Coordinates of C-alpha atoms in Angstrom, one line a residue:
M771 CA -24.4 -3.7 202.3
K772 CA -27.3 -4.9 199.7
V773 CA -28.5 -2.0 197.2
L774 CA -30.7 -1.7 194.0
I775 CA -30.6 0.9 191.6
V776 CA -33.7 1.7 189.6
G777 CA -33.3 3.7 186.8
M778 CA -29.6 2.9 184.0
G779 CA -29.8 6.2 182.5
M780 CA -26.7 8.7 183.4
I781 CA -27.3 9.6 186.5
G782 CA -28.6 5.7 187.6
R783 CA -25.3 4.7 186.1
T784 CA -22.9 7.9 187.6
I785 CA -24.0 6.7 191.0
L786 CA -23.2 2.4 190.3
N787 CA -19.4 3.7 189.0
T788 CA -19.5 5.5 192.3
L789 CA -20.7 2.9 194.4
I790 CA -19.5 -0.6 192.5
G791 CA -15.9 -0.6 194.1
E792 CA -17.1 -0.5 197.8
G793 CA -17.9 -3.9 198.3
H794 CA -21.8 -3.3 198.4
S795 CA -24.1 -6.0 196.6
I796 CA -25.4 -4.0 193.9
T797 CA -28.7 -5.3 191.7
A798 CA -29.9 -2.7 188.8
I799 CA -33.1 -2.5 187.2
D800 CA -34.2 -0.6 184.8
E801 CA -36.8 -2.1 182.0
N802 CA -34.3 -1.4 178.7
K803 CA -33.2 -5.0 178.9
E804 CA -29.9 -4.4 176.5
K805 CA -28.4 -1.5 179.4
I806 CA -29.4 -4.2 182.1
E807 CA -27.1 -7.0 179.8
K808 CA -24.2 -4.7 178.7
L809 CA -23.9 -3.2 182.7
I810 CA -23.7 -7.4 184.4
E811 CA -21.2 -7.6 181.2
S812 CA -19.0 -5.1 182.1
Y813 CA -19.8 -5.0 185.6
D814 CA -19.7 -7.4 188.8
V815 CA -23.7 -6.3 189.1
M816 CA -27.1 -8.5 189.9
G817 CA -29.8 -7.2 187.1
V818 CA -32.6 -7.4 186.5
V819 CA -35.3 -6.2 183.0
G820 CA -38.5 -4.7 184.3
N821 CA -40.8 -1.6 185.8
G822 CA -39.0 -0.7 189.5
A823 CA -42.3 0.5 190.2
C824 CA -43.7 -2.8 190.3
L825 CA -43.7 -4.9 193.0
D826 CA -43.2 -7.7 190.6
I827 CA -39.7 -6.6 189.6
L828 CA -38.3 -5.3 193.4
I829 CA -39.2 -8.7 194.8
E830 CA -37.2 -10.5 192.5
A831 CA -34.8 -8.2 192.3
G832 CA -34.4 -8.2 196.5
A833 CA -36.5 -5.3 197.8
S834 CA -37.3 -7.3 200.6
T835 CA -33.8 -8.2 202.6
A836 CA -32.1 -4.4 200.3
D837 CA -30.4 -1.8 202.6
A838 CA -31.0 0.5 200.1
V839 CA -33.2 1.3 196.8
I840 CA -32.2 4.3 194.8
V841 CA -34.7 5.5 192.1
V842 CA -33.8 7.6 189.4
T843 CA -35.9 7.6 186.7
S844 CA -36.1 10.2 184.3
S845 CA -40.1 9.9 185.5
D846 CA -40.1 11.6 189.2
E847 CA -43.8 10.1 190.3
L848 CA -42.7 6.7 189.2
N849 CA -39.7 7.3 191.3
I850 CA -41.9 8.4 193.7
L851 CA -44.0 5.4 193.3
A852 CA -41.5 2.8 193.6
C853 CA -40.0 3.9 197.1
L854 CA -43.8 2.9 198.4
V855 CA -43.8 0.2 197.2
A856 CA -40.3 -0.8 198.0
K857 CA -40.7 0.6 201.3
K858 CA -44.2 -1.6 201.5
A859 CA -41.9 -5.0 200.0
G860 CA -39.5 -4.4 203.6
A861 CA -36.6 -1.8 201.9
K862 CA -35.5 -0.3 204.7
R863 CA -34.3 2.7 202.8
T864 CA -35.4 4.4 199.8
I865 CA -33.8 7.5 197.7
A866 CA -35.4 9.3 195.2
R867 CA -35.1 11.6 192.6
V868 CA -37.2 14.7 192.0
R869 CA -37.1 17.0 189.5
N870 CA -40.3 19.4 189.5
P871 CA -40.2 22.0 190.7
L872 CA -44.3 22.1 191.8
Y873 CA -42.8 19.5 194.0
R874 CA -40.0 21.7 195.7
N875 CA -42.5 22.5 198.6
Q876 CA -44.1 18.9 198.7
I877 CA -40.4 17.4 199.7
E878 CA -40.5 17.0 203.2
Q879 CA -44.2 16.0 203.4
M880 CA -43.3 13.3 200.8
K881 CA -40.4 11.9 203.4
D882 CA -42.5 11.7 206.0
E883 CA -45.6 10.7 204.6
L884 CA -44.1 8.3 202.0
G885 CA -41.7 6.9 203.8
I886 CA -38.6 8.4 201.5
S887 CA -35.1 8.5 203.4
M888 CA -33.2 10.6 201.0
V889 CA -35.0 13.1 197.8
V890 CA -32.7 14.5 194.8
N891 CA -33.1 17.2 192.6
P892 CA -29.9 17.4 190.1
E893 CA -31.3 20.6 188.5
L894 CA -31.4 22.3 192.3
A895 CA -28.3 20.7 193.4
T896 CA -26.6 22.0 190.6
A897 CA -27.5 25.8 191.2
S898 CA -26.9 26.1 194.8
E899 CA -23.6 24.8 193.5
I900 CA -23.1 27.2 190.9
V901 CA -24.6 30.1 193.6
N902 CA -22.3 29.7 195.3
L903 CA -19.3 29.9 192.9
I904 CA -21.3 33.7 191.8
S905 CA -21.5 35.2 195.4
L906 CA -18.2 34.7 196.7
P907 CA -16.2 36.0 193.3
S908 CA -13.0 34.5 193.7
I909 CA -13.1 30.8 195.8
D910 CA -13.5 28.0 192.7
N911 CA -15.9 26.0 194.2
I912 CA -17.0 25.8 197.9
E913 CA -18.6 22.5 200.7
H914 CA -20.0 23.1 203.3
F915 CA -20.2 20.9 207.1
A916 CA -21.7 20.7 209.8
K917 CA -24.5 22.6 208.7
G918 CA -23.3 25.4 207.2
R919 CA -20.8 25.9 210.1
V920 CA -18.1 24.9 208.0
S921 CA -16.8 25.7 205.1
L922 CA -14.2 24.5 202.6
V923 CA -13.0 26.1 200.3
E924 CA -10.7 26.1 196.6
V925 CA -8.6 28.8 195.6
V926 CA -6.6 29.5 193.0
A927 CA -3.2 31.2 194.3
E928 CA -2.8 34.0 191.8
K929 CA 0.1 36.3 191.9
S930 CA -1.5 39.1 193.9
C931 CA -2.4 36.5 197.5
S932 CA -0.4 36.7 200.1
L933 CA 0.0 32.8 200.7
V934 CA 2.7 32.6 197.6
G935 CA 5.6 31.9 198.6
E936 CA 4.9 31.4 202.7
T937 CA 5.2 28.0 204.5
L938 CA 2.3 26.8 206.4
I939 CA 4.2 26.6 209.5
S940 CA 4.5 30.6 208.3
L941 CA 1.1 31.3 207.6
G942 CA -0.6 29.7 211.1
K943 CA 2.5 31.9 212.5
K944 CA 1.0 34.8 210.9
L945 CA -2.9 35.1 209.9
K946 CA -5.2 36.5 211.8
N947 CA -8.5 34.5 210.5
K948 CA -7.2 30.9 211.0
V949 CA -7.5 28.0 208.0
L950 CA -6.2 25.1 207.3
I951 CA -4.9 24.2 204.3
C952 CA -5.8 20.5 203.6
A953 CA -5.1 19.6 199.8
V954 CA -2.9 21.9 197.2
Q955 CA -3.1 20.9 193.5
R956 CA -0.1 21.7 191.8
G957 CA 0.2 20.3 188.2
G958 CA -1.7 17.8 187.9
E959 CA 0.2 16.2 191.4
V960 CA -2.6 15.6 194.5
I961 CA -1.1 17.0 197.8
I962 CA -1.6 16.7 201.5
P963 CA 0.9 19.0 202.7
S964 CA 3.2 19.4 206.0
G965 CA 3.9 22.2 207.6
E966 CA 7.3 23.1 205.6
F967 CA 5.2 22.8 201.9
Q968 CA 5.4 26.6 200.5
I969 CA 2.6 27.1 198.7
Q970 CA 3.7 28.2 194.5
E971 CA 2.8 30.8 192.3
G972 CA -0.7 28.8 190.5
D973 CA -1.1 26.2 193.3
R974 CA -4.9 25.5 193.6
I975 CA -5.7 25.6 197.4
N976 CA -8.5 24.0 199.6
F977 CA -8.7 24.9 203.0
T978 CA -11.4 24.5 206.6
A979 CA -12.4 27.6 207.4
D980 CA -15.0 28.7 209.8
S981 CA -18.2 29.9 207.5
K982 CA -18.5 33.1 209.4
S983 CA -14.7 34.0 209.7
L984 CA -14.5 33.6 205.3
G985 CA -14.5 36.1 203.9
D986 CA -12.6 38.2 206.3
F987 CA -9.8 35.1 205.8
L988 CA -9.8 36.4 201.6
V989 CA -9.6 39.2 202.1
E990 CA -6.4 39.2 204.4
I991 CA -5.1 36.8 201.3
N992 CA -5.9 39.8 199.1
L993 CA -8.4 37.2 197.1
I994 CA -11.4 38.6 197.7
E995 CA -13.6 40.9 194.4
R996 CA -15.7 43.2 194.5
P997 CA -19.4 41.7 194.5
F998 CA -20.6 40.4 190.9
K999 CA -23.6 42.5 189.5
N1000 CA -24.5 41.4 186.3
V1001 CA -24.8 37.1 185.2
M1002 CA -25.8 36.3 181.8
I1003 CA -27.1 32.2 181.7
V1004 CA -27.4 30.6 178.5
G1005 CA -29.9 27.7 178.3
G1006 CA -33.1 28.0 180.6
G1007 CA -33.8 24.4 181.8
R1008 CA -34.5 23.3 184.9
I1009 CA -30.5 24.3 186.1
G1010 CA -31.8 27.8 184.2
F1011 CA -34.8 28.2 186.1
Y1012 CA -33.9 27.3 189.8
L1013 CA -30.6 29.3 188.7
A1014 CA -32.1 32.8 187.9
E1015 CA -35.3 32.5 190.4
S1016 CA -32.3 32.3 192.9
L1017 CA -30.3 35.0 192.1
S1018 CA -33.1 37.3 191.5
K1019 CA -33.9 36.6 194.8
R1020 CA -30.3 37.7 196.2
K1021 CA -30.7 40.8 193.3
Y1022 CA -28.6 40.3 190.4
K1023 CA -29.4 41.5 187.0
V1024 CA -30.1 37.9 185.6
K1025 CA -30.1 37.4 182.2
V1026 CA -31.4 33.9 180.4
I1027 CA -31.0 33.3 176.5
E1028 CA -32.7 30.2 175.7
N1029 CA -33.8 29.1 171.8
N1030 CA -37.3 26.9 173.0
K1031 CA -39.2 29.2 172.3
A1032 CA -42.7 28.1 175.3
Q1033 CA -39.4 27.1 177.6
A1034 CA -38.6 31.1 177.3
E1035 CA -41.9 32.4 177.3
E1036 CA -42.7 30.1 180.6
M1037 CA -40.0 31.3 182.0
A1038 CA -40.2 35.2 181.8
E1039 CA -44.1 34.6 183.0
L1040 CA -42.5 32.5 186.3
L1041 CA -39.8 35.3 186.5
P1042 CA -40.7 38.3 186.2
S1043 CA -37.4 40.0 187.3
V1044 CA -35.3 38.0 185.0
N1045 CA -34.7 39.3 181.3
V1046 CA -35.8 36.7 179.7
S1047 CA -34.7 36.2 175.2
Y1048 CA -35.6 34.1 173.3
A1049 CA -32.8 33.3 170.7
D1050 CA -30.0 31.0 170.0
G1051 CA -27.5 31.6 172.3
T1052 CA -24.5 29.9 170.8
K1053 CA -23.9 32.7 168.5
H1054 CA -21.5 34.9 169.6
S1055 CA -22.9 37.8 167.4
L1056 CA -25.5 37.5 169.6
L1057 CA -23.8 36.7 172.8
I1058 CA -21.8 40.4 171.9
E1059 CA -25.6 42.5 171.2
E1060 CA -26.8 40.9 174.8
G1061 CA -23.9 42.1 176.1
I1062 CA -21.7 39.6 177.4
K1063 CA -18.7 42.0 177.8
N1064 CA -20.5 43.9 180.4
T1065 CA -21.1 40.9 181.6
D1066 CA -19.8 39.8 185.4
A1067 CA -20.4 35.9 185.6
F1068 CA -21.0 33.3 182.4
V1069 CA -22.8 30.0 182.9
A1070 CA -23.6 27.7 179.9
L1071 CA -26.6 25.7 180.5
T1072 CA -27.5 24.1 177.8
G1073 CA -28.0 20.3 176.4
S1074 CA -24.7 20.0 174.3
D1075 CA -21.4 19.8 176.1
E1076 CA -19.5 21.1 173.0
A1077 CA -21.7 24.0 172.7
N1078 CA -21.5 24.7 176.7
I1079 CA -17.7 24.1 176.1
I1080 CA -17.0 26.7 173.0
V1081 CA -19.3 29.3 174.7
S1082 CA -17.6 29.8 177.3
M1083 CA -13.7 29.3 175.8
F1084 CA -16.2 32.9 174.1
A1085 CA -17.0 34.5 177.0
N1086 CA -12.6 33.6 178.5
E1087 CA -12.2 35.6 175.5
M1088 CA -14.7 38.4 175.9
Q1089 CA -13.1 38.6 179.6
V1090 CA -15.4 37.8 181.7
K1091 CA -14.5 37.5 184.5
K1092 CA -16.1 33.8 186.0
T1093 CA -17.7 30.9 183.9
I1094 CA -19.1 28.1 184.6
T1095 CA -19.9 25.2 182.3
Q1096 CA -22.6 22.5 182.6
I1097 CA -20.4 19.3 181.2
R1098 CA -22.2 16.0 181.8
S1099 CA -19.5 13.8 179.7
Q1100 CA -16.5 12.7 182.1
E1101 CA -14.0 12.1 179.1
L1102 CA -14.4 15.1 177.8
V1103 CA -13.9 16.8 181.3
K1104 CA -10.4 14.9 181.7
M1105 CA -10.0 16.2 177.8
L1106 CA -10.1 18.8 179.1
A1107 CA -7.3 19.6 182.0
G1108 CA -6.0 22.9 182.0
K1109 CA -7.7 24.0 178.8
Q1110 CA -9.5 27.2 178.9
I1111 CA -12.6 26.2 181.1
D1112 CA -12.8 27.8 184.3
H1113 CA -15.6 26.2 186.5
N1114 CA -17.4 22.4 184.6
I1115 CA -20.2 21.5 186.9
S1116 CA -22.1 17.9 186.1
P1117 CA -25.6 17.4 188.4
R1118 CA -25.1 13.5 187.9
Q1119 CA -22.0 13.4 189.3
I1120 CA -23.5 16.1 192.4
V1121 CA -26.4 13.8 192.8
A1122 CA -23.7 10.1 192.7
D1123 CA -21.8 11.6 195.3
R1124 CA -24.6 12.8 197.7
I1125 CA -25.9 9.4 197.2
A1126 CA -22.2 7.3 197.8
G1127 CA -21.7 9.5 200.9
Y1128 CA -25.3 8.6 202.5
V1129 CA -25.1 4.8 201.2
R1130 CA -21.3 4.8 203.3
A1131 CA -23.5 6.5 206.0
I1132 CA -25.4 3.7 206.8
A1133 CA -22.8 1.3 205.2
N1134 CA -21.3 1.5 208.5
N1135 CA -22.5 0.3 211.3
R1136 CA -21.9 3.3 214.1
G1137 CA -23.4 5.6 211.4
E1138 CA -20.3 7.9 211.7
I1139 CA -20.5 9.7 208.0
L1140 CA -23.0 12.7 207.9
T1141 CA -21.0 14.7 204.6
L1142 CA -19.3 13.3 201.5
Y1143 CA -17.4 15.1 199.1
R1144 CA -15.2 14.5 195.9
L1145 CA -12.7 17.5 195.2
V1146 CA -10.1 17.9 192.7
N1147 CA -11.6 15.3 189.7
N1148 CA -12.3 12.9 192.4
Q1149 CA -8.6 12.3 193.6
V1150 CA -9.5 13.9 197.2
E1151 CA -12.2 12.5 199.9
A1152 CA -13.4 14.5 202.4
L1153 CA -15.5 13.2 204.6
E1154 CA -17.5 14.4 208.0
F1155 CA -17.6 11.8 210.7
A1156 CA -19.6 11.8 214.4
L1157 CA -17.9 10.5 217.0
N1158 CA -20.7 8.6 218.6
S1159 CA -19.0 5.5 220.1
D1160 CA -16.3 5.7 223.0
E1161 CA -12.4 5.4 221.2
K1162 CA -9.4 4.1 222.6
F1163 CA -8.0 7.7 220.5
Y1164 CA -10.1 10.7 222.3
N1165 CA -8.1 13.3 224.2
A1166 CA -5.1 12.6 223.1
P1167 CA -3.6 15.2 221.3
L1168 CA -3.7 14.9 217.2
K1169 CA 0.3 15.1 217.7
D1170 CA 0.6 12.3 219.7
L1171 CA -1.8 10.0 217.3
K1172 CA -0.2 7.9 214.1
I1173 CA -2.0 9.2 211.7
K1174 CA -2.0 7.8 208.2
E1175 CA 0.2 9.3 205.5
N1176 CA -2.2 11.4 202.9
C1177 CA -5.2 11.9 205.3
L1178 CA -5.4 15.0 207.3
I1179 CA -7.6 15.8 210.2
A1180 CA -9.0 19.1 208.7
C1181 CA -11.4 20.5 211.6
I1182 CA -13.1 19.9 214.8
I1183 CA -16.6 20.9 215.7
R1184 CA -17.6 20.3 219.4
D1185 CA -21.0 21.9 220.6
N1186 CA -21.2 24.7 218.3
E1187 CA -17.6 25.8 218.1
V1188 CA -15.5 25.2 215.0
I1189 CA -12.4 24.3 215.6
I1190 CA -9.1 24.8 212.6
P1191 CA -7.3 22.5 215.0
N1192 CA -3.2 22.7 215.5
G1193 CA -1.0 20.0 216.7
N1194 CA -2.5 20.5 220.6
S1195 CA -6.2 19.7 219.7
H1196 CA -8.0 16.7 220.0
M1197 CA -10.7 14.5 219.8
Q1198 CA -13.9 13.7 222.3
K1199 CA -16.8 11.7 222.3
G1200 CA -19.9 14.3 220.1
D1201 CA -17.6 16.2 218.6
N1202 CA -17.9 15.9 214.6
I1203 CA -14.8 16.0 212.2
V1204 CA -13.9 16.9 208.7
V1205 CA -11.3 14.3 207.3
V1206 CA -9.2 14.6 204.0
T1207 CA -7.7 12.3 202.2
T1208 CA -6.4 10.8 198.7
R1209 CA -7.4 7.3 199.8
K1210 CA -10.0 6.2 198.1
N1211 CA -13.4 4.6 199.8
F1212 CA -12.1 5.7 203.7
S1213 CA -15.4 4.6 205.4
D1214 CA -15.0 3.7 209.1
L1215 CA -12.6 6.2 211.9
T1216 CA -10.3 3.5 212.9
E1217 CA -8.6 3.3 209.4
L1218 CA -7.4 6.7 209.8
F1219 CA -4.9 5.3 212.2
E1220 CA -2.0 3.5 211.9

């Protein structure tokens, strides 16, 4: 598939890295000549130097025959204009990064009138991820399929958790609320478990569940915690704004610490129900003074990865129940594996994964892939497929199908029913299914079978 990426900043490069191994023909566009030259040297991509909103530049890059043009420069206005120009040049689909909170309510209108196929807001998407982590205290991560009807959840099997010591077969007989455990991280190893797999204390467990029964399941396995009330956010940028706004609407007590006076004053004016302090949130004495010891959840969102890591470690020392840390550098994320960081988030990786899922969906001629998430430090992929075409494996019990190793059908959505499958379950035309796999670049459902 022919893909143009306009804007080779951090997000643009992350998107390129995510898509580069999937067989696409990629052209990078940026006004910085040095950036383009380095990309051409490092990757098997084409490069064009120039303004991505200029018709001549887009035509030179091949927009007239492009399957997708992804525009992620630092300017919302340029991104919108570039998508409009690319569409006029003949591009089949356009994707724009739009970050400004003032444009949020206009997104759908922009999509319709300007022909933008997809709008991504890294900060809003990241804030939504954090809200999920805070609203369900006992979970480490949650993703949604089938328009929110199916949840893919990560939890840690603590000593008190009733999953510990059980095999998947024994759990299937005991549990009232049905879930499917589809991936387990044990140390540095990721396992797609079989029925005989026994859960140990400390395992990081990913499972699919009907969203309606998720809370009941967490109660059943003794992993439910009392709801959080007090949230402290260090960093009042765009993510901090979206997060504070969302949490305050949900009646959380939110304190934001921001070291830019103008930014702090603006947030205080826009969010009167949020306690905003103009101060340096990286000073331990200030954090103690502001009440970190009485905080349920601590979120580090400064512009410095290193500062975020340090203040999050301090929050852990203060026994804050949950810390969430923005870390942009993937190298730092790798170095911190297993260290004192509970949850790290990367806006650019969140956006890259969402765009990669969309690109995969349109790359597949049958358009089967609806949603894609990468889990466990990108070692596992979870994909939602729409079963639109006729296939020979329909209506056969799953136990009779030869499914490849390290692949698992984790959920079946039929009409409005969420089915947690067993060996006697079957797929049929019109279903959506969720597949979990450690195999990379999985794009066609037929690849699931031997």
